[in-house]
Coordinates of C-alpha atoms and ligand atoms in Angstrom, one line a residue:
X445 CA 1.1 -7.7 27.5
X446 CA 3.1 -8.3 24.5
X447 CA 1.5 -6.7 21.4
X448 CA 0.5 -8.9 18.2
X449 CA 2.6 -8.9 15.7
X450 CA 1.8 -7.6 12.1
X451 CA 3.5 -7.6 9.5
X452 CA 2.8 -5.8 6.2
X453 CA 5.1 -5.3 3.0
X454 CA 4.4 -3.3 -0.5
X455 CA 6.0 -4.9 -3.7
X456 CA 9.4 -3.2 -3.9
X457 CA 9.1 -0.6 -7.0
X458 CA 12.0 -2.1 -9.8
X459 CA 14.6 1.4 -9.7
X460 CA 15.0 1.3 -13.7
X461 CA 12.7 4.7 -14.3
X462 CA 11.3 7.3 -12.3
X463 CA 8.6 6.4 -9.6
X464 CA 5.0 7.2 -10.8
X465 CA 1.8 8.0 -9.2
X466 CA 1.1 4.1 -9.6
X467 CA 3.6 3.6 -6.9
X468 CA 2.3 6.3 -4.9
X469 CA -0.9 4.6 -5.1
X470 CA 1.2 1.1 -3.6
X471 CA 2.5 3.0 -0.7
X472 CA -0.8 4.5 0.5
X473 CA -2.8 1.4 0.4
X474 CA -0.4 -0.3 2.2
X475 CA 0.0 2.8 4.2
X476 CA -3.7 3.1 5.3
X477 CA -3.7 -0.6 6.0
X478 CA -0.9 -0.1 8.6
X479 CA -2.2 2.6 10.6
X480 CA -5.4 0.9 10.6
X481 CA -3.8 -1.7 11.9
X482 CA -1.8 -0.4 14.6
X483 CA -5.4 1.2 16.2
X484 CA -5.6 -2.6 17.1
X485 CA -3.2 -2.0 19.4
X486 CA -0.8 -4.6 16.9
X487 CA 2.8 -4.3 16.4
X488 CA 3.3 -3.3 12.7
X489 CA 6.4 -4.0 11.0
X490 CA 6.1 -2.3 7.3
X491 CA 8.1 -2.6 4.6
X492 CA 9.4 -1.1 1.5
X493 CA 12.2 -0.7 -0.1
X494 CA 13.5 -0.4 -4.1
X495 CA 14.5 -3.6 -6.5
X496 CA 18.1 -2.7 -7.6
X497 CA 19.5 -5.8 -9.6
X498 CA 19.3 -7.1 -13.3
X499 CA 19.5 -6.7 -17.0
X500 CA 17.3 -3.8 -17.4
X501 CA 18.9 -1.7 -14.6
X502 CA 22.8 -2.4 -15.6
X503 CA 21.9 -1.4 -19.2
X504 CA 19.8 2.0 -17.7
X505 CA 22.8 2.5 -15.9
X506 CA 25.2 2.4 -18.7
X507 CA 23.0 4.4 -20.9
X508 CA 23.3 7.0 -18.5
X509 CA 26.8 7.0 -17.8
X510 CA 27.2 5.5 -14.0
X511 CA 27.8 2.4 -12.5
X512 CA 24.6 0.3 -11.4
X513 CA 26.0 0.9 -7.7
X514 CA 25.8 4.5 -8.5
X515 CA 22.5 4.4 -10.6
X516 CA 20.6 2.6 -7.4
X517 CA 21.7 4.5 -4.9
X518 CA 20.5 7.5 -7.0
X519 CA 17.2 5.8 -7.7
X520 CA 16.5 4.6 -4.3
X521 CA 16.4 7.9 -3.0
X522 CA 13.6 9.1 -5.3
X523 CA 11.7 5.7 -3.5
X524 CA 12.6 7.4 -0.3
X525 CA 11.8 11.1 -1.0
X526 CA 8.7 9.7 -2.5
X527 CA 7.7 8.2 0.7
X528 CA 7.8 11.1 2.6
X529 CA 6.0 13.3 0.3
X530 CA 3.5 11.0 0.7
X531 CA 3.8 10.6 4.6
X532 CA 4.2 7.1 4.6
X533 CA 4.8 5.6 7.8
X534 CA 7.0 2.4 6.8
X535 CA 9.0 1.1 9.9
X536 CA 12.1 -0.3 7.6
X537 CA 13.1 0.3 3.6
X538 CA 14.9 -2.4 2.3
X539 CA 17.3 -2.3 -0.7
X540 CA 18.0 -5.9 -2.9
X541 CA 21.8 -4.4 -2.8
X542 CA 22.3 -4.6 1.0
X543 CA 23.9 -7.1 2.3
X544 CA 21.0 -8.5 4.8
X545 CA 19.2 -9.3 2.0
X546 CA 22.5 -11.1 0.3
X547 CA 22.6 -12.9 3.2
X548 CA 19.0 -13.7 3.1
X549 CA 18.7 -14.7 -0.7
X550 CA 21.9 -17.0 -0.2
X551 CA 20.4 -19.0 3.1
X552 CA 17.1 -19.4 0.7
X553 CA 18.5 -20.8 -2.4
X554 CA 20.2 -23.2 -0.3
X555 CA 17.0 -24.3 1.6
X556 CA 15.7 -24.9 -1.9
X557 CA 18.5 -26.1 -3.7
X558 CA 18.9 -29.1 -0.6
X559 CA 15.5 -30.0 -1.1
X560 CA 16.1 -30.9 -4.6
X561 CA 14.0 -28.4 -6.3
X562 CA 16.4 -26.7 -8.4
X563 CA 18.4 -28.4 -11.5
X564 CA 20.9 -27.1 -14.2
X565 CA 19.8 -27.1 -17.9
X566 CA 21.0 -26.3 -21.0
X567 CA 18.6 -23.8 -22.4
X568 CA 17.9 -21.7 -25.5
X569 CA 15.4 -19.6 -26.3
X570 CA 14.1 -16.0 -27.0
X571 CA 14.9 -13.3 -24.3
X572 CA 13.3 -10.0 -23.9
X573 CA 15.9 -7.8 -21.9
X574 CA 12.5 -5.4 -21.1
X575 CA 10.8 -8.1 -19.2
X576 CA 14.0 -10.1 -18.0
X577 CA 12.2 -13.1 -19.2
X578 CA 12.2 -15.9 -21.7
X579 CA 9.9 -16.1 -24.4
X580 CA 8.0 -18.9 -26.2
X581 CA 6.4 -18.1 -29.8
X582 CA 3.1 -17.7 -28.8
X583 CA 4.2 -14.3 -26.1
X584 CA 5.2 -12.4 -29.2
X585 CA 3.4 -10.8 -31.7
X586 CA 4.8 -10.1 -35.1
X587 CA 7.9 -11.6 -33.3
X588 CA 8.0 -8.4 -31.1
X589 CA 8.1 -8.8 -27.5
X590 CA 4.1 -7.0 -27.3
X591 CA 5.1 -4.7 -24.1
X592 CA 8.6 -3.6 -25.7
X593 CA 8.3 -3.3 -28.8
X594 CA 11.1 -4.8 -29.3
X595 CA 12.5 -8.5 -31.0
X596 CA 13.8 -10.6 -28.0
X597 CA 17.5 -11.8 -28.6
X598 CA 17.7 -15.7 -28.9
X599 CA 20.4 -16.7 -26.1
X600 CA 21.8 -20.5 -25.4
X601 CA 23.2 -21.1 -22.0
X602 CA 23.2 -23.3 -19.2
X603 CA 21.0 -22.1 -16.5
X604 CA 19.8 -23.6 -12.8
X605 CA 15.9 -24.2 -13.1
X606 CA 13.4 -24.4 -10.4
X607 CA 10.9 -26.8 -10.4
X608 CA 8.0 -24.8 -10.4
X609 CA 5.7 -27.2 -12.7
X610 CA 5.9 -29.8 -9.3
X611 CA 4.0 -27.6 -7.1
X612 CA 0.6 -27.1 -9.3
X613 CA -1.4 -29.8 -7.1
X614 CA 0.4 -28.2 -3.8
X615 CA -1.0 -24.7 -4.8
X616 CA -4.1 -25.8 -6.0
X617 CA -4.6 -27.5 -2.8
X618 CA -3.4 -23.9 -0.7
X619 CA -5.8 -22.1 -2.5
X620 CA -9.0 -24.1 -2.1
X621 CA -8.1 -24.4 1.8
X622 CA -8.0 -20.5 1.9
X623 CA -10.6 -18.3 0.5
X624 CA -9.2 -15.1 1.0
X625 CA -5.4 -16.2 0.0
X626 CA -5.6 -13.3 -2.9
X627 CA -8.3 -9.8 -2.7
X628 CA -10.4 -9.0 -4.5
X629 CA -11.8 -12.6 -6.0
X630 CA -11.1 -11.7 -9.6
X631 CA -7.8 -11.7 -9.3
X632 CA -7.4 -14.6 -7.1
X633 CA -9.3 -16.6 -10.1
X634 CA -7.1 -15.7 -12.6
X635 CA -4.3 -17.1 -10.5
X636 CA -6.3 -20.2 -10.3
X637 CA -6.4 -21.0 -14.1
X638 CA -2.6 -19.5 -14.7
X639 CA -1.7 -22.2 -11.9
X640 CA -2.7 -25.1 -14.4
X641 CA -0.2 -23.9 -16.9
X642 CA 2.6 -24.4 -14.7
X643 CA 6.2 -24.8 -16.6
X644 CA 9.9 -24.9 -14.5
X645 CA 11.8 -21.8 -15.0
X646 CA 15.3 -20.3 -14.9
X647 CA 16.6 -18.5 -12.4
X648 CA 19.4 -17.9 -12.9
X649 CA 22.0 -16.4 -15.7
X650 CA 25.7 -16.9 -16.7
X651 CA 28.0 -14.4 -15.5
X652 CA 28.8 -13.3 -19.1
X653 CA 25.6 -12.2 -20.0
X654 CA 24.8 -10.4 -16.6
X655 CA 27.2 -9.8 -13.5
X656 CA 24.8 -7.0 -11.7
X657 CA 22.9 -9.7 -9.3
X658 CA 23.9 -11.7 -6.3
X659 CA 26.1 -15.0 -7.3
X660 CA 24.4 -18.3 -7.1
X661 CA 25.8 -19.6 -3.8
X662 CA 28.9 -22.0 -4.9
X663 CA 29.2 -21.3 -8.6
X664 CA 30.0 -18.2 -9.1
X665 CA 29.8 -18.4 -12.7
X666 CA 26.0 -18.0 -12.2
X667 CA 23.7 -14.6 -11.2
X668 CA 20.4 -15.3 -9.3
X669 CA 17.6 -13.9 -11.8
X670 CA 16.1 -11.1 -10.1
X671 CA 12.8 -12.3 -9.4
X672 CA 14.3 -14.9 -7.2
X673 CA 16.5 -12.3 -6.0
X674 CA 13.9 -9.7 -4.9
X675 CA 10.8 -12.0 -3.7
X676 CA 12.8 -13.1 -0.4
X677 CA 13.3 -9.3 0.3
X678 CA 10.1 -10.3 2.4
X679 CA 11.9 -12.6 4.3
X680 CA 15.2 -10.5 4.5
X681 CA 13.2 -7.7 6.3
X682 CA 12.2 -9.7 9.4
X683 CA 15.4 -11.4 9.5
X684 CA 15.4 -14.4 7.7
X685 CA 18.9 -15.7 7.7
X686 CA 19.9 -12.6 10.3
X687 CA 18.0 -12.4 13.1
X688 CA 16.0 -15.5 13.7
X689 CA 14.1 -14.1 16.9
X690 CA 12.1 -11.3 14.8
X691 CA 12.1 -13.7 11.8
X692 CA 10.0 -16.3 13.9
X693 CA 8.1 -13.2 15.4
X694 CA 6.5 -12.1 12.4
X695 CA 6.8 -14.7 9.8
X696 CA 4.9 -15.7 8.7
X697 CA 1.7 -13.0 9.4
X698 CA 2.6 -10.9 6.3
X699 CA 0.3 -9.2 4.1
X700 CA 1.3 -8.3 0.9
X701 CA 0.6 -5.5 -1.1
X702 CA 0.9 -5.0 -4.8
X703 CA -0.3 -4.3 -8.4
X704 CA -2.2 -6.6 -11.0
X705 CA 0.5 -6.7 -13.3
X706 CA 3.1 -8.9 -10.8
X707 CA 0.1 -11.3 -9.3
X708 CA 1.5 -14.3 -10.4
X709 CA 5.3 -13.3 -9.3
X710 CA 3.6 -13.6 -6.1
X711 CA 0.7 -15.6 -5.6
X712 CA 2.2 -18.2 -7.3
X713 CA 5.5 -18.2 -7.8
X714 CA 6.6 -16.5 -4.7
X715 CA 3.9 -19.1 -2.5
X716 CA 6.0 -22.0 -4.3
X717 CA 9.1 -20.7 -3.5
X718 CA 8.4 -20.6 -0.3
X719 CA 6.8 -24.1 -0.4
X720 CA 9.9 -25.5 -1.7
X721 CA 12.2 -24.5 0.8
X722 CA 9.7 -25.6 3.7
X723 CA 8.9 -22.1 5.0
X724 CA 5.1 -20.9 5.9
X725 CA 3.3 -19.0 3.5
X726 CA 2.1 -15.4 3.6
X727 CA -1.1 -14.6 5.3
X728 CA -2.8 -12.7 2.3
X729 CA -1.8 -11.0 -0.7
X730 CA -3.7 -8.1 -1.8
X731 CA -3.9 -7.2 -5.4
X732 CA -4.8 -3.6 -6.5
X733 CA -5.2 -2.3 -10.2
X734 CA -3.6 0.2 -12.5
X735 CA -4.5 3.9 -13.3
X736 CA -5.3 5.6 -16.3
X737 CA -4.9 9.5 -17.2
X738 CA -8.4 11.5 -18.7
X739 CA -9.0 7.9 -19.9
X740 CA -5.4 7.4 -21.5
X741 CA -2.9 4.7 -20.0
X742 CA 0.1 7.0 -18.6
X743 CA 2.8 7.4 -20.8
X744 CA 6.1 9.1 -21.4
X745 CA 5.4 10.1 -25.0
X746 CA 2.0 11.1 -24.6
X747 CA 3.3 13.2 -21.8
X748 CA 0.2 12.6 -19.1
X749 CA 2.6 10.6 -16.1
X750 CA 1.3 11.7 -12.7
X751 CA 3.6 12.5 -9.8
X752 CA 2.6 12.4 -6.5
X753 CA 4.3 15.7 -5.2
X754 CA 3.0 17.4 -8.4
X755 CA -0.8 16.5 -6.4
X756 CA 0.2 17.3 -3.0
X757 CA 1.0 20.9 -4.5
X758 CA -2.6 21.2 -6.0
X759 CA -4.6 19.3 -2.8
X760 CA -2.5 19.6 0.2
X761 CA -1.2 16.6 1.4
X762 CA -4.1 15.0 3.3
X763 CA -6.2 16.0 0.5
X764 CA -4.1 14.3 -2.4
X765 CA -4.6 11.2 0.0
X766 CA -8.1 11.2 0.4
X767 CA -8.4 12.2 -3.2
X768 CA -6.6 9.2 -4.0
X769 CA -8.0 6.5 -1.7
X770 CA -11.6 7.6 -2.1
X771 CA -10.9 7.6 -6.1
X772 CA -9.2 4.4 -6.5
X773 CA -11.0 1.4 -5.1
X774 CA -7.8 -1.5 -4.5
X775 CA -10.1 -3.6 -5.9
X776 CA -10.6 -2.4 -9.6
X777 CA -8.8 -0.1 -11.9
X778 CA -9.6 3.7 -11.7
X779 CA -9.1 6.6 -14.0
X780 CA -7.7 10.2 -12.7
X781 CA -9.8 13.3 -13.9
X782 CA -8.3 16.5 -12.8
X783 CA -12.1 17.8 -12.9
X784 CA -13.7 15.4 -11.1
X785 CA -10.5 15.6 -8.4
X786 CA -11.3 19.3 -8.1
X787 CA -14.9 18.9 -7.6
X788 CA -14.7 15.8 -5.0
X789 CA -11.9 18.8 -3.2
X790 CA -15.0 21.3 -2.7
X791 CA -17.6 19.0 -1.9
X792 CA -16.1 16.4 0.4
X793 CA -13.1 18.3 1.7
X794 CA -13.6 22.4 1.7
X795 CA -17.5 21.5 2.2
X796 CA -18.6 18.6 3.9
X797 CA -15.9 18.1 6.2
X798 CA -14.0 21.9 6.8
X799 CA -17.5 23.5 7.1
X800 CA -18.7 20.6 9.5
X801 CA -15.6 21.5 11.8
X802 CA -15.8 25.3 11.5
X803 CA -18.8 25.9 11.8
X804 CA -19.3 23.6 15.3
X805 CA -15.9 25.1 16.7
X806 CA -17.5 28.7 16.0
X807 CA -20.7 28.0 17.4
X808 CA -18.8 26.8 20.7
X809 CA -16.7 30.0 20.6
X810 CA -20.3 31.7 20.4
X811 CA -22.9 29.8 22.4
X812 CA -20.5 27.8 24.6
X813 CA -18.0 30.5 26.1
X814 CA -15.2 28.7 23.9
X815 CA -15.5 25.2 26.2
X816 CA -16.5 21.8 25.8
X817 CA -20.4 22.1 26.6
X818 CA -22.2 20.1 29.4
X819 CA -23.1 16.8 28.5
X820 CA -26.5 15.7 27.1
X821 CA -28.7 13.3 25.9
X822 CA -27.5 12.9 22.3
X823 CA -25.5 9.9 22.6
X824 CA -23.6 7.0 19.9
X825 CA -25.0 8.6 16.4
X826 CA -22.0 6.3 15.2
X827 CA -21.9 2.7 13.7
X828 CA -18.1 1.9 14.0
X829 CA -19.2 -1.7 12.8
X830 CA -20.1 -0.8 9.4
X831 CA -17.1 1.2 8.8
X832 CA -14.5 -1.7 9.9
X833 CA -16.7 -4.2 7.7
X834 CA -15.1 -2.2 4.6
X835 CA -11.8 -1.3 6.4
X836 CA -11.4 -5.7 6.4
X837 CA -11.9 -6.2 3.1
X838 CA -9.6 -3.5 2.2
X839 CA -12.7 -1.2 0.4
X840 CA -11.0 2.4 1.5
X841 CA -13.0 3.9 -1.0
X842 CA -16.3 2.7 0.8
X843 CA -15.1 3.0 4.6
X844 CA -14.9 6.8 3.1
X845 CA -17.9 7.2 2.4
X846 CA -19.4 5.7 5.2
X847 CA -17.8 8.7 6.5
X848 CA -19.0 11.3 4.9
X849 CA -22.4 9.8 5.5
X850 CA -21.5 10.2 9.0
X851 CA -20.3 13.8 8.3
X852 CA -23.7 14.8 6.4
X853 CA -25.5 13.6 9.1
X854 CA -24.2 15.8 11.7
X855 CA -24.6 18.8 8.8
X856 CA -28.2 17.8 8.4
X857 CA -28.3 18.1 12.3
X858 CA -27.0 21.5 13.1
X859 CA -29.2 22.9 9.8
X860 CA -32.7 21.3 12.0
X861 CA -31.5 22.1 15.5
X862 CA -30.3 25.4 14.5
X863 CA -28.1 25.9 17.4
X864 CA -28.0 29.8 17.3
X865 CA -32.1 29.9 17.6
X866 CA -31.9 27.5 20.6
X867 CA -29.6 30.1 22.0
X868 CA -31.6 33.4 20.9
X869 CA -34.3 31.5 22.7
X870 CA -32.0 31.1 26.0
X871 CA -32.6 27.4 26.1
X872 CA -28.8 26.9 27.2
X873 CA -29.5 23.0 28.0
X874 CA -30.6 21.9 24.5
X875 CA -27.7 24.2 22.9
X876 CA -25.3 22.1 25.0
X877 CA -26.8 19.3 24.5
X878 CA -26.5 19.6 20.4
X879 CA -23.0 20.9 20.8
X880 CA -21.5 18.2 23.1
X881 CA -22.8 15.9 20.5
X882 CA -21.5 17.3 17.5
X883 CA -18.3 17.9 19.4
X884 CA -17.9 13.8 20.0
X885 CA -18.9 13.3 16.7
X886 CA -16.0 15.7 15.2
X887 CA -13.7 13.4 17.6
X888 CA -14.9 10.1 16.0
X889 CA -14.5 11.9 13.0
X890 CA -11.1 13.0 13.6
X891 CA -10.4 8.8 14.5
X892 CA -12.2 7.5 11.4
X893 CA -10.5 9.2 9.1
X894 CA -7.0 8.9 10.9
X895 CA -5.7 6.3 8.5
X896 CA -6.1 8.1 5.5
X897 CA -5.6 11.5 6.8
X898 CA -3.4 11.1 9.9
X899 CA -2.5 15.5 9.8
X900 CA -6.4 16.2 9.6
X901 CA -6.9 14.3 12.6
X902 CA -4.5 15.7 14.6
X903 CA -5.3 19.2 13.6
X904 CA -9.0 18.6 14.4
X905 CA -8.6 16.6 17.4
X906 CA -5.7 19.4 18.8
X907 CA -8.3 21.9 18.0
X908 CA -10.9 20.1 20.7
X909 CA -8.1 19.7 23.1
X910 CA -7.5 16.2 23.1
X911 CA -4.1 15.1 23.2
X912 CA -2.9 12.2 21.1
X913 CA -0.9 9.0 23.4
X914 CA 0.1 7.1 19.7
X915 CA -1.4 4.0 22.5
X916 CA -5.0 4.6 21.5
X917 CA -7.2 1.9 19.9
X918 CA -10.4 1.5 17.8
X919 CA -11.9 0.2 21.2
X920 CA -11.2 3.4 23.3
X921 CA -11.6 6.2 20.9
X922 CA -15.3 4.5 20.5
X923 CA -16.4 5.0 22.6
X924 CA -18.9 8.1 23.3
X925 CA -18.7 11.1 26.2
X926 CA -14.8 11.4 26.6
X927 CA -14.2 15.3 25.9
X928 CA -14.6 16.6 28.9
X929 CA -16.5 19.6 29.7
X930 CA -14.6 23.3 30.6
X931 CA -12.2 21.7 28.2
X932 CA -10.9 24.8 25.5
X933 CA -12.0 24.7 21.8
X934 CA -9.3 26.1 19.4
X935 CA -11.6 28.0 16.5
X936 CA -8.4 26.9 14.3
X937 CA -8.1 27.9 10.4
X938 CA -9.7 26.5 7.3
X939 CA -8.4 22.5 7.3
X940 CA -8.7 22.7 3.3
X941 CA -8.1 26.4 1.6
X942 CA -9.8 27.0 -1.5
X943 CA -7.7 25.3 -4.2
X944 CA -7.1 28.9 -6.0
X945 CA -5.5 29.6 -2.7
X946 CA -1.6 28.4 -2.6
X947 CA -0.7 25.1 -0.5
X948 CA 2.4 25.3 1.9
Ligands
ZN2246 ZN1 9.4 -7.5 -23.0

């Protein structure tokens, strides 16, 4: 049976500064949501990739002494090495310099352009180099642009224009027909009232101001403004304008990740981009927040900027993930406190979970001969409903916990059945009995938290002997009684060392 296709993209990060733990945060949403996926048995296509054109980026790369070629290929790297310290399990990286994408962004602009959407205009106005974008009085205070600091240059040129303003009714329209368009709510409402607002915008810029973009296709006097430029890597990465086949596979059942701050690049100007050149529109976007520092917003001069590898040194890799996704609910902003970090590290992690697994693998090794038990009585402790309930409407942070409920259950259970009594008392039947059931419920375990900690499963689920296909699914794994007696138990180490302990 063919598998169902799903496709899932994060925003691609802009390559003019170093990568953050705000992107980190990107990837492992997006991350989560595509091994949760797969465990459908689904097809996942996942993308990211890294932003190379524009203003910002040739003028980085000057300042530093390289050309912009050199600068991205530099940057992109540091998007790629980022990914891997974060174990992320993207199936393609996609870079606005390559030329599938060219090929891609030419094919679009064409679509649109035929349809009569896009117009040249004479234009002046303010221009803030920082946000690549024209200005209008009333974005500036004290005639600063208010995120740069800085007074935008007033620039006259002519400039292609897309209509934009002509698809407020159309979007309007899209949005009341789906309800879930944009998670959470709140920012799908804000999208709503920003819709009515609706002006046409350039996209595009004259080759003397900015050659570091792809050329508008047939005047080649003009650069395609980066937004336009970097919104149909979504398209390029399934083929649009390549590889029709995989383009019709998975276009369009794309879920989009990204952060507050570029909501309306996609849920409404991307959505009417895509309306004007007669394509479908994305499946869902989902919108996550930003992250401050002990209460501060992260900054350079302040000197508090978060790196991701800098975390995985102090947790461990799984336990900088679960940190993270239990911490930062995609639907809201969050703020990092390395004390509250450490604490969540004893109790949920070195506690709760790495006691729960040592202390049932060293009773089997005691009570059990080292072998899966005989099974009992104690069956289906687990309520895999309530945990995909939050799982669909992307609430990581409360599937975890749902959990660790889970986990203190089966803590609270060995601390009233007391095992090592039953067995003092020779009652052999009821010590299997508890064991086989806290064995299955270290293997649902081990499943459950497999998005989020895909190592930790495998470690625990190695350490009852199970071996790992890469074909299972939410279905299978659910259900109860699969280890099967006589089966080995591996005792196995400590799955989260004390943090004054070093990480490998
Ligand atoms: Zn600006």
């Amino acid at each position: 049976m063919e598998k169902q296709p799903f496709y899932l993209t994060t925003a691609i990060p802009y390559v003019n500064a170093e990568l953050h733990i705000g992107h980190g945060l990107l990837f492992l949403y997006t991350d989560v949501i595509a091994r949760y996926e797969r465990l459908f048995g689904k097809e996942v296509v996942f993308l990211t990739g890294t932003d190379e054109h524009g203003q910002k980026i040739a003028r980085k790369a000057e300042e530093v002494g390289k050309t912009p070629q050199a600068f991205v290929d530099e940057m992109s790297q540091t998007a790629r090495d980022m990914l891997q310290t974060l174990n992320i399990s993207n199936t393609d990286f996609i870079r606005t310099t390559e030329t599938r994408h060219r090929a891609a962004v030419e094919a679009f602009w064409k679509r649109v352009e035929e349809r009569g959407w896009i117009y040249k205009k004479r234009y002046g106005g303010l221009y803030c180099v920082g946000c690549e974008q024209f200005k209008i009085e009333k974005d500036l205070v004290d005639g600063l642009c208010p995120d740069h600091k800085v007074k935008p240059e007033y620039i006259e040129e002519e400039n292609y224009f897309f209509k934009l303003s002509a698809f407020k009714d159309q979007l309007l329209a899209l949005y009341a027909e789906r309800p879930d368009f944009v998670v959470p709510e709140h920012r799908f409402n804000e999208m709503k009232s920003f819709v009515a607002q609706l002006e046409d915008m350039s996209i595009s810029r004259a080759v003397e101001h900015l050659t570091w973009g792809i050329p508008v296709p047939g005047d080649s006097s003009q650069v395609i403004y980066v937004w336009f430029d970097a919104l149909v890597n979504y398209l390029s990465g399934v083929g649009f304008g390549t590889d029709q086949e995989m383009y019709e596979r998975f276009w369009p059942t794309v879920t989009h990740v990204l952060g507050k701050e570029i909501n309306r690049f996609h849920s409404v100007l991307w959505v009417a981009m895509l309306l004007a050149a007669e394509l479908p529109v994305p499946r869902q976007f989902v919108v996550h927040g930003w992250i401050t520092v002990e209460g501060q917003k992260m900054s350079k001069t302040i000197g508090n900027v978060l790196y991701p590898k800098d975390l995985v040194h102090t947790f461990g890799l799984d336990g900088m993930r679960y940190l993270l996704l239990r911490e930062f609910p995609v639907t809201g902003d969050g703020d990092y406190s390395a004390d509250r970090m450490q604490r969540r590290f004893a109790s949920d992690l070195a506690n709760d979970l790495g006691n729960l697994v040592f202390r049932v693998t060293n009773m089997v090794q005691k009570y059990c001969e080292g072998r899966v038990p005989a099974r009992g009585a104690r069956t289906a402790v687990f309520d895999h409903d309530g945990f995909h309930a939050h799982m669909r409407t992307y609430r990581f942070d409360l599937a975890l916990e749902f959990v660790w409920q889970l986990i203190a259950q089966q803590n609270r259970y060995i601390d009233e059945m007391k095992p090592w009594a039953l067995a003092k008392a020779g009652d052999q039947t009821a010590v299997d009995d508890a064991l086989y059931s806290l064995l299955e419920a270290l293997r649902q375990v081990a499943w459950l938290i497999r998005p989020f900690m895909p190592e930790t499963s495998q470690k625990i689920l190695t350490q009852l002997g199970m071996t790992v296909h890469g074909t299972e699914t939410w279905h299978e794994v659910a259900e109860w009684n699969q280890l099967v007696p006589g089966t080995p138990i591996e005792k196995g180490e400590p799955l989260f060392p004390r943090l004054d302990a070093p990480h490998a």
